[in-house]
Short mmCIF file of C-alpha atoms in Angstrom, two decimals:
data_model
loop_
_atom_site.label_atom_id
_atom_site.label_comp_id
_atom_site.label_asym_id
_atom_site.label_seq_id
_atom_site.Cartn_x
_atom_site.Cartn_y
_atom_site.Cartn_z
CA UNK A 1 27.29 13.92 39.11
CA UNK A 2 29.50 11.05 37.98
CA UNK A 3 27.90 9.65 34.83
CA UNK A 4 29.42 6.21 35.36
CA UNK A 5 28.53 5.40 38.96
CA UNK A 6 25.18 3.66 38.59
CA UNK A 7 23.05 1.27 36.63
CA UNK A 8 20.20 3.43 35.45
CA UNK A 9 19.22 6.92 34.50
CA UNK A 10 16.38 8.96 35.99
CA UNK A 11 15.40 10.16 32.54
CA UNK A 12 14.22 6.63 31.72
CA UNK A 13 11.36 7.03 34.17
CA UNK A 14 10.69 10.45 32.70
CA UNK A 15 10.39 8.87 29.27
CA UNK A 16 7.88 6.24 30.35
CA UNK A 17 5.00 8.19 28.84
CA UNK A 18 6.72 8.49 25.47
CA UNK A 19 7.76 12.07 26.16
CA UNK A 20 4.24 13.40 26.53
CA UNK A 21 5.10 15.12 29.81
CA UNK A 22 8.19 16.69 28.15
CA UNK A 23 10.51 15.99 31.05
CA UNK A 24 14.19 16.63 30.29
CA UNK A 25 15.65 14.21 27.70
CA UNK A 26 12.43 12.17 27.44
CA UNK A 27 12.36 12.17 23.65
CA UNK A 28 16.15 12.06 23.37
CA UNK A 29 16.20 8.74 25.24
CA UNK A 30 13.78 7.23 22.74
CA UNK A 31 16.52 7.60 20.11
CA UNK A 32 19.85 7.57 21.95
CA UNK A 33 21.19 6.38 25.27
CA UNK A 34 23.99 8.94 25.16
CA UNK A 35 26.62 10.63 23.01
CA UNK A 36 30.29 10.14 23.93
CA UNK A 37 33.39 12.02 22.86
CA UNK A 38 36.64 10.08 23.02
CA UNK A 39 40.06 11.68 22.65
CA UNK A 40 43.73 10.80 22.99
CA UNK A 41 45.49 12.22 26.04
CA UNK A 42 49.30 12.03 26.31
CA UNK A 43 49.12 11.20 30.02
CA UNK A 44 45.93 9.11 30.18
CA UNK A 45 45.99 7.59 26.72
CA UNK A 46 42.54 7.11 25.20
CA UNK A 47 40.01 8.82 27.45
CA UNK A 48 36.36 9.81 27.53
CA UNK A 49 36.29 13.56 27.23
CA UNK A 50 32.55 14.04 27.45
CA UNK A 51 29.29 12.15 27.91
CA UNK A 52 26.05 13.86 27.00
CA UNK A 53 23.44 14.16 28.47
CA UNK A 54 25.40 14.46 31.69
CA UNK A 55 22.95 12.43 33.79
CA UNK A 56 23.42 9.23 31.80
CA UNK A 57 24.97 6.35 33.72
CA UNK A 58 26.99 3.46 32.34
CA UNK A 59 28.18 0.62 34.54
CA UNK A 60 31.84 -0.28 34.94
CA UNK A 61 31.43 -3.34 32.71
CA UNK A 62 29.84 -1.27 29.97
CA UNK A 63 32.63 1.27 30.27
CA UNK A 64 35.37 -1.29 29.86
CA UNK A 65 36.09 -3.81 27.16
CA UNK A 66 38.93 -5.08 29.29
CA UNK A 67 41.04 -3.92 32.20
CA UNK A 68 42.88 -1.37 30.09
CA UNK A 69 40.52 0.02 27.51
CA UNK A 70 37.07 1.54 27.44
CA UNK A 71 34.54 -0.04 25.14
CA UNK A 72 34.35 3.23 23.24
CA UNK A 73 38.07 3.95 23.27
CA UNK A 74 39.55 1.68 20.65
CA UNK A 75 40.79 3.95 17.88
CA UNK A 76 41.01 2.28 14.47
CA UNK A 77 44.31 4.03 13.69
CA UNK A 78 43.25 5.18 10.22
CA UNK A 79 44.21 8.59 8.85
CA UNK A 80 41.33 10.78 7.83
CA UNK A 81 37.67 10.11 8.71
CA UNK A 82 36.42 6.61 9.49
CA UNK A 83 32.93 5.35 10.36
CA UNK A 84 32.05 1.97 11.83
CA UNK A 85 29.65 0.24 14.23
CA UNK A 86 29.99 -1.96 17.28
CA UNK A 87 27.68 -3.87 19.63
CA UNK A 88 28.18 -4.54 23.33
CA UNK A 89 26.41 -6.31 26.15
CA UNK A 90 24.48 -4.36 28.73
CA UNK A 91 25.26 -5.16 32.33
CA UNK A 92 23.04 -7.64 34.14
CA UNK A 93 20.50 -5.78 36.24
CA UNK A 94 20.60 -2.62 34.14
CA UNK A 95 17.18 -1.03 34.05
CA UNK A 96 15.93 -0.89 30.49
CA UNK A 97 14.84 2.35 28.92
CA UNK A 98 11.12 2.91 29.31
CA UNK A 99 10.20 5.05 26.33
CA UNK A 100 7.30 2.71 25.57
CA UNK A 101 9.63 0.08 24.10
CA UNK A 102 6.84 -2.46 24.50
CA UNK A 103 4.64 -0.45 22.13
CA UNK A 104 7.50 0.13 19.69
CA UNK A 105 8.54 -3.55 19.62
CA UNK A 106 4.94 -4.68 19.20
CA UNK A 107 4.69 -2.87 15.86
CA UNK A 108 8.31 -2.90 14.63
CA UNK A 109 9.77 -5.61 12.35
CA UNK A 110 11.44 -8.28 14.45
CA UNK A 111 14.81 -7.44 12.87
CA UNK A 112 14.58 -3.78 14.01
CA UNK A 113 13.27 -4.22 17.54
CA UNK A 114 15.19 -2.81 20.49
CA UNK A 115 17.32 -5.23 22.47
CA UNK A 116 17.16 -5.63 26.22
CA UNK A 117 20.65 -7.07 26.48
CA UNK A 118 22.76 -5.03 24.04
CA UNK A 119 23.67 -1.50 23.01
CA UNK A 120 24.65 -0.46 19.50
CA UNK A 121 27.47 2.02 18.99
CA UNK A 122 27.92 4.22 15.92
CA UNK A 123 31.36 5.84 15.57
CA UNK A 124 32.82 8.71 13.57
CA UNK A 125 36.61 8.81 14.09
CA UNK A 126 38.92 11.53 12.81
CA UNK A 127 42.73 11.39 12.76
CA UNK A 128 44.60 14.18 11.01
CA UNK A 129 48.04 15.76 11.39
CA UNK A 130 48.07 18.67 13.82
CA UNK A 131 51.39 20.35 14.72
CA UNK A 132 49.73 22.13 17.65
CA UNK A 133 49.31 18.78 19.43
CA UNK A 134 52.36 17.22 21.10
CA UNK A 135 51.70 13.83 19.60
CA UNK A 136 51.40 15.47 16.18
CA UNK A 137 47.89 14.22 15.44
CA UNK A 138 44.33 15.28 16.19
CA UNK A 139 42.49 12.10 17.27
CA UNK A 140 38.85 12.10 18.35
CA UNK A 141 35.81 9.87 18.09
CA UNK A 142 32.18 10.92 18.28
CA UNK A 143 30.09 7.93 19.40
CA UNK A 144 26.30 7.54 19.40
CA UNK A 145 25.07 4.83 21.79
CA UNK A 146 21.55 3.51 21.18
CA UNK A 147 19.28 0.52 21.64
CA UNK A 148 17.97 0.98 18.11
CA UNK A 149 19.63 -0.90 15.21
CA UNK A 150 19.21 2.05 12.84
CA UNK A 151 22.65 1.85 11.25
CA UNK A 152 21.98 3.96 8.17
CA UNK A 153 20.13 6.70 10.08
CA UNK A 154 22.74 7.15 12.80
CA UNK A 155 25.69 7.07 10.41
CA UNK A 156 23.91 9.67 8.26
CA UNK A 157 23.38 11.76 11.40
CA UNK A 158 27.08 11.49 12.25
CA UNK A 159 28.06 12.63 8.76
CA UNK A 160 26.12 15.84 9.40
CA UNK A 161 27.12 16.43 13.02
CA UNK A 162 30.71 15.15 13.38
CA UNK A 163 32.57 17.49 10.98
CA UNK A 164 30.91 20.51 12.60
CA UNK A 165 31.54 19.13 16.08
CA UNK A 166 35.28 18.68 15.47
CA UNK A 167 35.43 22.41 14.70
CA UNK A 168 33.18 23.81 17.47
CA UNK A 169 33.31 20.99 20.08
CA UNK A 170 31.03 20.95 23.16
CA UNK A 171 28.64 23.85 22.36
CA UNK A 172 27.83 22.18 19.04
CA UNK A 173 27.14 18.83 20.73
CA UNK A 174 24.88 20.40 23.33
CA UNK A 175 22.85 22.13 20.62
CA UNK A 176 22.49 18.89 18.64
CA UNK A 177 21.34 16.91 21.68
CA UNK A 178 18.74 19.57 22.45
CA UNK A 179 17.49 19.34 18.86
CA UNK A 180 17.20 15.54 19.12
CA UNK A 181 15.24 16.02 22.36
CA UNK A 182 12.62 17.81 20.24
CA UNK A 183 12.24 14.92 17.81
CA UNK A 184 9.04 12.86 18.03
CA UNK A 185 9.58 9.33 19.31
CA UNK A 186 10.05 6.59 16.67
CA UNK A 187 6.65 5.08 15.90
CA UNK A 188 6.57 2.18 13.39
CA UNK A 189 4.70 3.10 10.23
CA UNK A 190 5.13 6.87 10.55
CA UNK A 191 7.24 9.16 8.37
CA UNK A 192 9.05 11.70 10.55
CA UNK A 193 10.88 14.94 9.81
CA UNK A 194 13.93 15.16 12.06
CA UNK A 195 15.65 18.58 12.01
CA UNK A 196 19.32 18.82 12.96
CA UNK A 197 21.85 21.57 12.27
CA UNK A 198 19.76 23.18 9.53
CA UNK A 199 19.11 19.87 7.75
CA UNK A 200 15.86 17.89 7.90
CA UNK A 201 16.19 14.10 7.84
CA UNK A 202 12.99 12.56 6.51
CA UNK A 203 12.75 9.07 7.94
CA UNK A 204 10.06 6.42 7.67
CA UNK A 205 10.09 4.12 10.69
CA UNK A 206 9.60 0.56 9.35
CA UNK A 207 6.56 -1.40 10.52
CA UNK A 208 6.04 -5.14 10.72
CA UNK A 209 3.11 -4.70 8.34
CA UNK A 210 5.45 -3.40 5.62
CA UNK A 211 6.24 -5.59 2.68
CA UNK A 212 9.61 -7.22 3.49
CA UNK A 213 12.45 -5.65 1.56
CA UNK A 214 15.52 -6.61 3.56
CA UNK A 215 18.13 -4.28 4.99
CA UNK A 216 20.68 -2.64 2.68
CA UNK A 217 23.62 -4.92 1.93
CA UNK A 218 26.69 -3.25 0.52
CA UNK A 219 27.74 -5.51 -2.30
CA UNK A 220 31.22 -3.95 -2.46
CA UNK A 221 32.21 -5.42 0.90
CA UNK A 222 32.02 -9.01 -0.32
CA UNK A 223 33.29 -8.79 -3.92
CA UNK A 224 36.12 -11.24 -3.43
CA UNK A 225 33.79 -13.91 -1.99
CA UNK A 226 30.78 -13.16 -4.19
CA UNK A 227 30.73 -16.58 -5.85
CA UNK A 228 30.41 -18.13 -2.39
CA UNK A 229 27.34 -16.07 -1.48
CA UNK A 230 25.25 -19.16 -0.72
CA UNK A 231 27.83 -20.55 1.70
CA UNK A 232 27.66 -17.31 3.68
CA UNK A 233 23.85 -17.35 3.64
CA UNK A 234 23.70 -20.93 4.95
CA UNK A 235 26.33 -20.28 7.64
CA UNK A 236 24.35 -17.24 8.82
CA UNK A 237 21.02 -19.05 8.66
CA UNK A 238 22.42 -21.88 10.79
CA UNK A 239 24.10 -19.50 13.27
CA UNK A 240 27.53 -21.04 12.73
CA UNK A 241 30.63 -19.52 14.43
CA UNK A 242 32.09 -17.16 11.85
CA UNK A 243 35.00 -14.71 11.85
CA UNK A 244 35.29 -11.92 9.27
CA UNK A 245 38.86 -10.61 8.95
CA UNK A 246 38.75 -7.23 7.25
CA UNK A 247 41.30 -4.53 6.39
CA UNK A 248 39.39 -1.77 8.22
CA UNK A 249 36.72 -1.26 10.91
CA UNK A 250 34.37 0.12 8.25
CA UNK A 251 34.56 -2.99 6.07
CA UNK A 252 34.46 -5.23 9.16
CA UNK A 253 31.26 -3.72 10.56
CA UNK A 254 29.54 -3.37 7.18
CA UNK A 255 30.24 -7.00 6.29
CA UNK A 256 29.03 -8.41 9.62
CA UNK A 257 25.84 -6.31 9.47
CA UNK A 258 25.32 -7.40 5.85
CA UNK A 259 25.63 -11.07 6.85
CA UNK A 260 23.21 -10.67 9.75
CA UNK A 261 20.67 -8.93 7.51
CA UNK A 262 21.07 -11.50 4.72
CA UNK A 263 18.50 -13.78 6.37
CA UNK A 264 15.90 -11.01 6.80
CA UNK A 265 12.94 -11.14 7.51
CA UNK A 266 14.18 -13.91 9.83
CA UNK A 267 15.83 -12.44 12.93
CA UNK A 268 19.44 -13.40 13.57
CA UNK A 269 19.23 -14.67 17.16
CA UNK A 270 22.90 -15.42 17.81
CA UNK A 271 25.46 -12.91 19.04
CA UNK A 272 27.27 -10.69 16.54
CA UNK A 273 29.99 -8.09 16.90
CA UNK A 274 30.49 -5.79 13.89
CA UNK A 275 33.87 -4.65 15.25
CA UNK A 276 35.56 -6.84 17.83
CA UNK A 277 38.93 -6.11 19.46
CA UNK A 278 41.30 -7.78 21.91
CA UNK A 279 40.03 -5.34 24.57
CA UNK A 280 36.44 -6.62 24.50
CA UNK A 281 35.37 -8.17 27.81
CA UNK A 282 34.32 -11.32 25.88
CA UNK A 283 37.75 -11.75 24.31
CA UNK A 284 38.77 -14.66 26.55
CA UNK A 285 35.31 -16.20 26.31
CA UNK A 286 35.40 -16.18 22.52
CA UNK A 287 39.02 -17.25 22.02
CA UNK A 288 39.40 -20.08 24.51
CA UNK A 289 40.44 -23.40 22.99
CA UNK A 290 39.09 -25.55 25.82
CA UNK A 291 35.58 -25.55 24.35
CA UNK A 292 33.85 -25.25 21.00
CA UNK A 293 33.64 -21.73 19.53
CA UNK A 294 30.41 -19.92 20.47
CA UNK A 295 27.67 -19.17 17.94
CA UNK A 296 28.73 -15.65 17.10
CA UNK A 297 29.74 -13.62 14.04
CA UNK A 298 32.84 -11.51 14.76
CA UNK A 299 34.29 -8.73 12.65
CA UNK A 300 38.01 -8.11 13.32
CA UNK A 301 40.89 -6.16 11.79
CA UNK A 302 43.90 -7.01 13.98
CA UNK A 303 46.23 -9.56 12.25
CA UNK A 304 46.73 -11.08 15.70
CA UNK A 305 43.35 -12.78 15.26
CA UNK A 306 44.56 -14.89 12.32
CA UNK A 307 46.44 -17.14 14.72
CA UNK A 308 43.90 -16.78 17.53
CA UNK A 309 40.99 -18.05 15.44
CA UNK A 310 42.72 -20.98 13.76
CA UNK A 311 40.43 -23.33 15.70
CA UNK A 312 37.26 -21.67 14.43
CA UNK A 313 35.36 -23.67 11.79
CA UNK A 314 34.59 -20.77 9.42
CA UNK A 315 36.81 -17.77 8.62
CA UNK A 316 36.29 -15.15 5.90
CA UNK A 317 39.36 -13.12 4.95
CA UNK A 318 38.60 -9.94 2.99
CA UNK A 319 41.07 -7.91 0.99
CA UNK A 320 41.06 -4.22 0.17
CA UNK A 321 38.04 -2.92 -1.74
CA UNK A 322 38.61 -2.76 -5.49
CA UNK A 323 37.70 0.20 -7.63
CA UNK A 324 34.22 0.12 -9.13
CA UNK A 325 34.26 -1.91 -12.32
CA UNK A 326 37.23 -4.08 -11.33
CA UNK A 327 36.30 -7.73 -11.62
CA UNK A 328 37.13 -9.39 -8.29
CA UNK A 329 39.74 -12.10 -8.35
CA UNK A 330 37.97 -15.42 -7.95
CA UNK A 331 38.84 -17.16 -4.69
CA UNK A 332 38.34 -20.73 -3.61
CA UNK A 333 37.03 -22.26 -0.44
CA UNK A 334 40.17 -23.27 1.41
CA UNK A 335 41.07 -25.61 4.23
CA UNK A 336 41.51 -24.11 7.69
CA UNK A 337 45.00 -25.60 7.88
CA UNK A 338 46.10 -22.90 5.42
CA UNK A 339 45.03 -20.12 7.81
CA UNK A 340 48.41 -19.70 9.48
CA UNK A 341 50.45 -16.81 8.20
CA UNK A 342 49.78 -13.08 8.42
CA UNK A 343 49.83 -12.84 4.62
CA UNK A 344 46.88 -15.21 4.32
CA UNK A 345 45.12 -14.50 1.04
CA UNK A 346 41.45 -13.41 0.83
CA UNK A 347 38.96 -16.22 0.74
CA UNK A 348 36.72 -18.48 2.82
CA UNK A 349 38.49 -20.97 5.08
CA UNK A 350 36.06 -23.74 5.99
CA UNK A 351 35.26 -27.42 5.56
CA UNK A 352 31.53 -26.66 5.28
CA UNK A 353 29.61 -28.22 2.39
CA UNK A 354 26.47 -26.41 1.34
CA UNK A 355 23.10 -28.16 1.33
CA UNK A 356 21.88 -26.10 -1.64
CA UNK A 357 23.45 -25.55 -5.04
CA UNK A 358 24.62 -22.04 -5.90
CA UNK A 359 22.59 -19.87 -8.26
CA UNK A 360 25.05 -19.53 -11.15
CA UNK A 361 22.76 -17.22 -13.10
CA UNK A 362 22.65 -14.72 -10.21
CA UNK A 363 26.42 -14.82 -9.70
CA UNK A 364 27.10 -14.24 -13.41
CA UNK A 365 24.63 -11.34 -13.36
CA UNK A 366 26.36 -9.70 -10.38
CA UNK A 367 29.86 -10.23 -11.77
CA UNK A 368 28.80 -8.80 -15.12
CA UNK A 369 27.33 -5.85 -13.24
CA UNK A 370 30.75 -5.18 -11.66
CA UNK A 371 32.47 -5.44 -15.03
CA UNK A 372 29.99 -3.03 -16.65
CA UNK A 373 30.19 -0.61 -13.70
CA UNK A 374 26.55 -1.05 -12.80
CA UNK A 375 25.63 1.32 -9.91
CA UNK A 376 26.22 -0.27 -6.51
CA UNK A 377 22.64 0.58 -5.49
CA UNK A 378 21.34 -1.57 -8.36
CA UNK A 379 23.73 -4.39 -7.53
CA UNK A 380 22.63 -4.27 -3.88
CA UNK A 381 18.95 -4.30 -4.88
CA UNK A 382 19.50 -7.43 -7.00
CA UNK A 383 21.35 -9.14 -4.17
CA UNK A 384 18.82 -8.12 -1.51
CA UNK A 385 15.89 -9.37 -3.57
CA UNK A 386 17.55 -12.73 -4.17
CA UNK A 387 18.41 -13.24 -0.49
CA UNK A 388 14.94 -12.12 0.60
CA UNK A 389 13.23 -14.55 -1.78
CA UNK A 390 15.59 -17.34 -0.72
CA UNK A 391 14.90 -16.76 2.98
CA UNK A 392 11.16 -16.47 2.38
CA UNK A 393 11.15 -19.74 0.41
CA UNK A 394 12.83 -21.37 3.41
CA UNK A 395 10.63 -19.81 6.12
CA UNK A 396 7.16 -19.95 4.47
CA UNK A 397 6.75 -23.74 4.97
CA UNK A 398 7.67 -23.28 8.64
CA UNK A 399 5.12 -20.46 9.00
CA UNK A 400 2.40 -22.58 7.36
CA UNK A 401 3.09 -25.54 9.60
CA UNK A 402 3.24 -23.33 12.70
CA UNK A 403 -0.15 -21.85 11.79
CA UNK A 404 -1.60 -25.37 11.61
CA UNK A 405 -0.67 -25.89 15.28
CA UNK A 406 -3.07 -23.13 16.32
CA UNK A 407 -6.35 -24.43 17.86
CA UNK A 408 -9.50 -23.72 15.86
CA UNK A 409 -11.29 -20.54 16.87
CA UNK A 410 -14.48 -22.45 17.66
CA UNK A 411 -12.61 -24.41 20.33
CA UNK A 412 -12.12 -21.19 22.33
CA UNK A 413 -14.99 -20.99 24.84
CA UNK A 414 -15.64 -18.59 27.72
CA UNK A 415 -16.09 -21.32 30.31
CA UNK A 416 -12.72 -23.07 29.89
CA UNK A 417 -9.07 -22.03 29.87
CA UNK A 418 -7.69 -21.32 26.37
CA UNK A 419 -6.78 -24.48 24.43
CA UNK A 420 -3.08 -25.31 24.08
CA UNK A 421 -1.02 -24.81 20.94
CA UNK A 422 0.03 -28.20 19.57
CA UNK A 423 3.75 -28.97 20.00
CA UNK A 424 6.09 -28.53 17.02
CA UNK A 425 6.96 -31.94 15.54
CA UNK A 426 10.01 -31.90 13.29
CA UNK A 427 9.07 -35.26 11.76
CA UNK A 428 5.52 -34.10 11.06
CA UNK A 429 6.84 -30.90 9.51
CA UNK A 430 9.10 -32.88 7.19
CA UNK A 431 6.09 -34.77 5.82
CA UNK A 432 4.51 -31.47 4.72
CA UNK A 433 7.44 -30.47 2.48
CA UNK A 434 6.34 -32.54 -0.52
CA UNK A 435 3.23 -30.36 -0.87
CA UNK A 436 4.24 -27.05 0.75
CA UNK A 437 8.04 -27.11 0.56
CA UNK A 438 10.46 -24.42 -0.68
CA UNK A 439 10.65 -26.03 -4.12
CA UNK A 440 7.31 -24.35 -4.87
CA UNK A 441 8.81 -20.85 -4.67
CA UNK A 442 12.57 -21.35 -5.21
CA UNK A 443 14.40 -22.70 -8.21
CA UNK A 444 17.44 -23.73 -6.15
CA UNK A 445 18.10 -27.46 -6.03
CA UNK A 446 19.71 -29.35 -3.20
CA UNK A 447 19.11 -31.04 0.14
CA UNK A 448 16.43 -28.75 1.59
CA UNK A 449 15.44 -31.38 4.18
CA UNK A 450 19.04 -31.64 5.42
CA UNK A 451 19.17 -27.85 5.74
CA UNK A 452 15.95 -27.85 7.80
CA UNK A 453 17.25 -30.60 10.10
CA UNK A 454 20.40 -28.61 10.86
CA UNK A 455 18.39 -25.39 11.22
CA UNK A 456 16.29 -27.06 13.94
CA UNK A 457 19.45 -27.32 16.07
CA UNK A 458 20.29 -23.62 15.71
CA UNK A 459 19.59 -20.62 17.93
CA UNK A 460 17.88 -18.96 14.99
CA UNK A 461 15.20 -21.65 14.94
CA UNK A 462 14.83 -21.48 18.70
CA UNK A 463 14.44 -17.70 18.57
CA UNK A 464 11.98 -17.86 15.68
CA UNK A 465 9.88 -20.57 17.36
CA UNK A 466 9.77 -18.78 20.72
CA UNK A 467 8.69 -15.53 19.05
CA UNK A 468 5.96 -17.18 16.97
CA UNK A 469 4.73 -19.26 19.93
CA UNK A 470 4.51 -16.11 22.04
CA UNK A 471 2.53 -14.31 19.33
CA UNK A 472 0.15 -17.25 18.97
CA UNK A 473 -0.32 -17.52 22.73
CA UNK A 474 -1.17 -13.83 22.91
CA UNK A 475 -3.64 -14.29 20.05
CA UNK A 476 -5.33 -17.17 21.90
CA UNK A 477 -5.55 -15.13 25.09
CA UNK A 478 -7.02 -12.22 23.13
CA UNK A 479 -9.62 -14.51 21.50
CA UNK A 480 -10.44 -16.01 24.90
CA UNK A 481 -10.95 -12.55 26.36
CA UNK A 482 -13.21 -11.63 23.44
CA UNK A 483 -15.48 -14.64 23.87
CA UNK A 484 -15.66 -13.99 27.63
CA UNK A 485 -16.66 -10.37 26.97
CA UNK A 486 -19.22 -11.50 24.39
CA UNK A 487 -20.63 -14.08 26.80
CA UNK A 488 -20.87 -11.53 29.64
CA UNK A 489 -22.45 -8.99 27.30
CA UNK A 490 -25.00 -11.58 26.10
CA UNK A 491 -25.75 -12.61 29.69
CA UNK A 492 -26.34 -8.98 30.73
CA UNK A 493 -28.61 -8.34 27.75
CA UNK A 494 -30.55 -11.52 28.40
CA UNK A 495 -30.91 -10.63 32.09
CA UNK A 496 -32.18 -7.17 31.23
CA UNK A 497 -34.63 -8.64 28.72
CA UNK A 498 -35.89 -11.21 31.23
CA UNK A 499 -36.24 -8.54 33.91
CA UNK A 500 -38.25 -6.36 31.55
CA UNK A 501 -40.54 -9.25 30.62
CA UNK A 502 -41.17 -10.00 34.29
CA UNK A 503 -42.17 -6.42 34.93
CA UNK A 504 -44.57 -6.39 31.96
CA UNK A 505 -46.16 -9.71 32.94
CA UNK A 506 -46.64 -8.82 36.64
CA UNK A 507 -50.44 -8.01 37.34
CA UNK A 508 -51.31 -4.62 38.83
CA UNK A 509 -52.76 -4.97 42.31
CA UNK A 510 -56.34 -3.52 42.64
CA UNK A 511 -57.57 -1.97 45.92
CA UNK A 512 -59.60 -4.34 48.19
CA UNK A 513 -63.21 -3.14 48.84
CA UNK A 514 -65.06 -3.94 52.06
#
């Protein structure tokens, strides 16, 4: 069977019951779409050596980033072992996996829900000298393709599996896939033990009822632009076109994922590509100069992009990671006109002016932490907490106003259609900020109202509003169904009571005597 000749996989139907029937690969498909092995062939160049399970099907568009290179085939060209992530569009018409994604998404945090339109790829690439190979180097990638944005879990899995796989190859991969097929499906709120290759990964699947804590942000990836943290937060919040130029695929993907997660628990609703190359099928779409840049965050490493993205409004150039304890060299926000040469220095190239003032106390605390060699986990925790509180201060007034648009419960009656949710009025919302605004929970000063006005024009607001409106509509429909059921139940009880009373009150007929 050719694994690339169709648009769906039969195991998706098998997984529709969550794996209860234990059809082949039912549970596997609740975690991974497939595992791919990519190698370098002297005659074919970069080529897919193996796809597992063998019945998985990827469309031509998903196979190719461009006419010459497979989406999974771009080798980073780094000696040693390298890990990074990518994200790609699914083909239109592809049948989504049916491992009860509706149930999973209902209970999962909005930032960790599966996506209908995109796959995530998690890569472990190895390039080492090998005199037994004509080219002189052993070059292979092990790639996990999934609909789940579980970056830390899948990279941890690769760290266990990949080194062993590079030694034992296909038999090792087959054994691992069979082990994953024994894993229970991911259920939000549960802690699962996931055995693989003699190691047990204990994983708690996050639930939307959990206290928000934000996704891990690696502070080391943004040392050189740390003092401009609030610029990056605002640009991400507003869904502005942003390019991250990094020295490696690892730093590129980590930085893009850190930016996207910086506005958690708000979902980033624009496109983002942790590692973007000239072979991506969207390359022309994203680099054309005949129209405004799209709302997307791109992570790139090729110096070619410095010239290509000169017309983009916001560019972040990262340098090599410094050793722990090295105080990063302070960089300034620079004009885009200076983004011309290949030796462009690290910094942020933008004309953007922030609405809010920076938190100087936080920045000094983080910089002092670097100087004193504070553990990166502690630094990340400080940064995550600050960004979480900042985003919550921004989103809470919106949540409160949105809740006020919900009809009163007493207006839901069984004899009429459910009442409508009142429309969102930006002007009316602005009038609520004096009493319920972010100044109540955040010490940051600045033009909060200006930030809200620009946020209303972003895809992030549109995505947030659609999601909340859908939830509220479902709540109204549920309430309406409850009052209908209560009314029917009351009617049945009353009918039974009336019928019983009629029977008791009816006189017994006596026989007629002649």
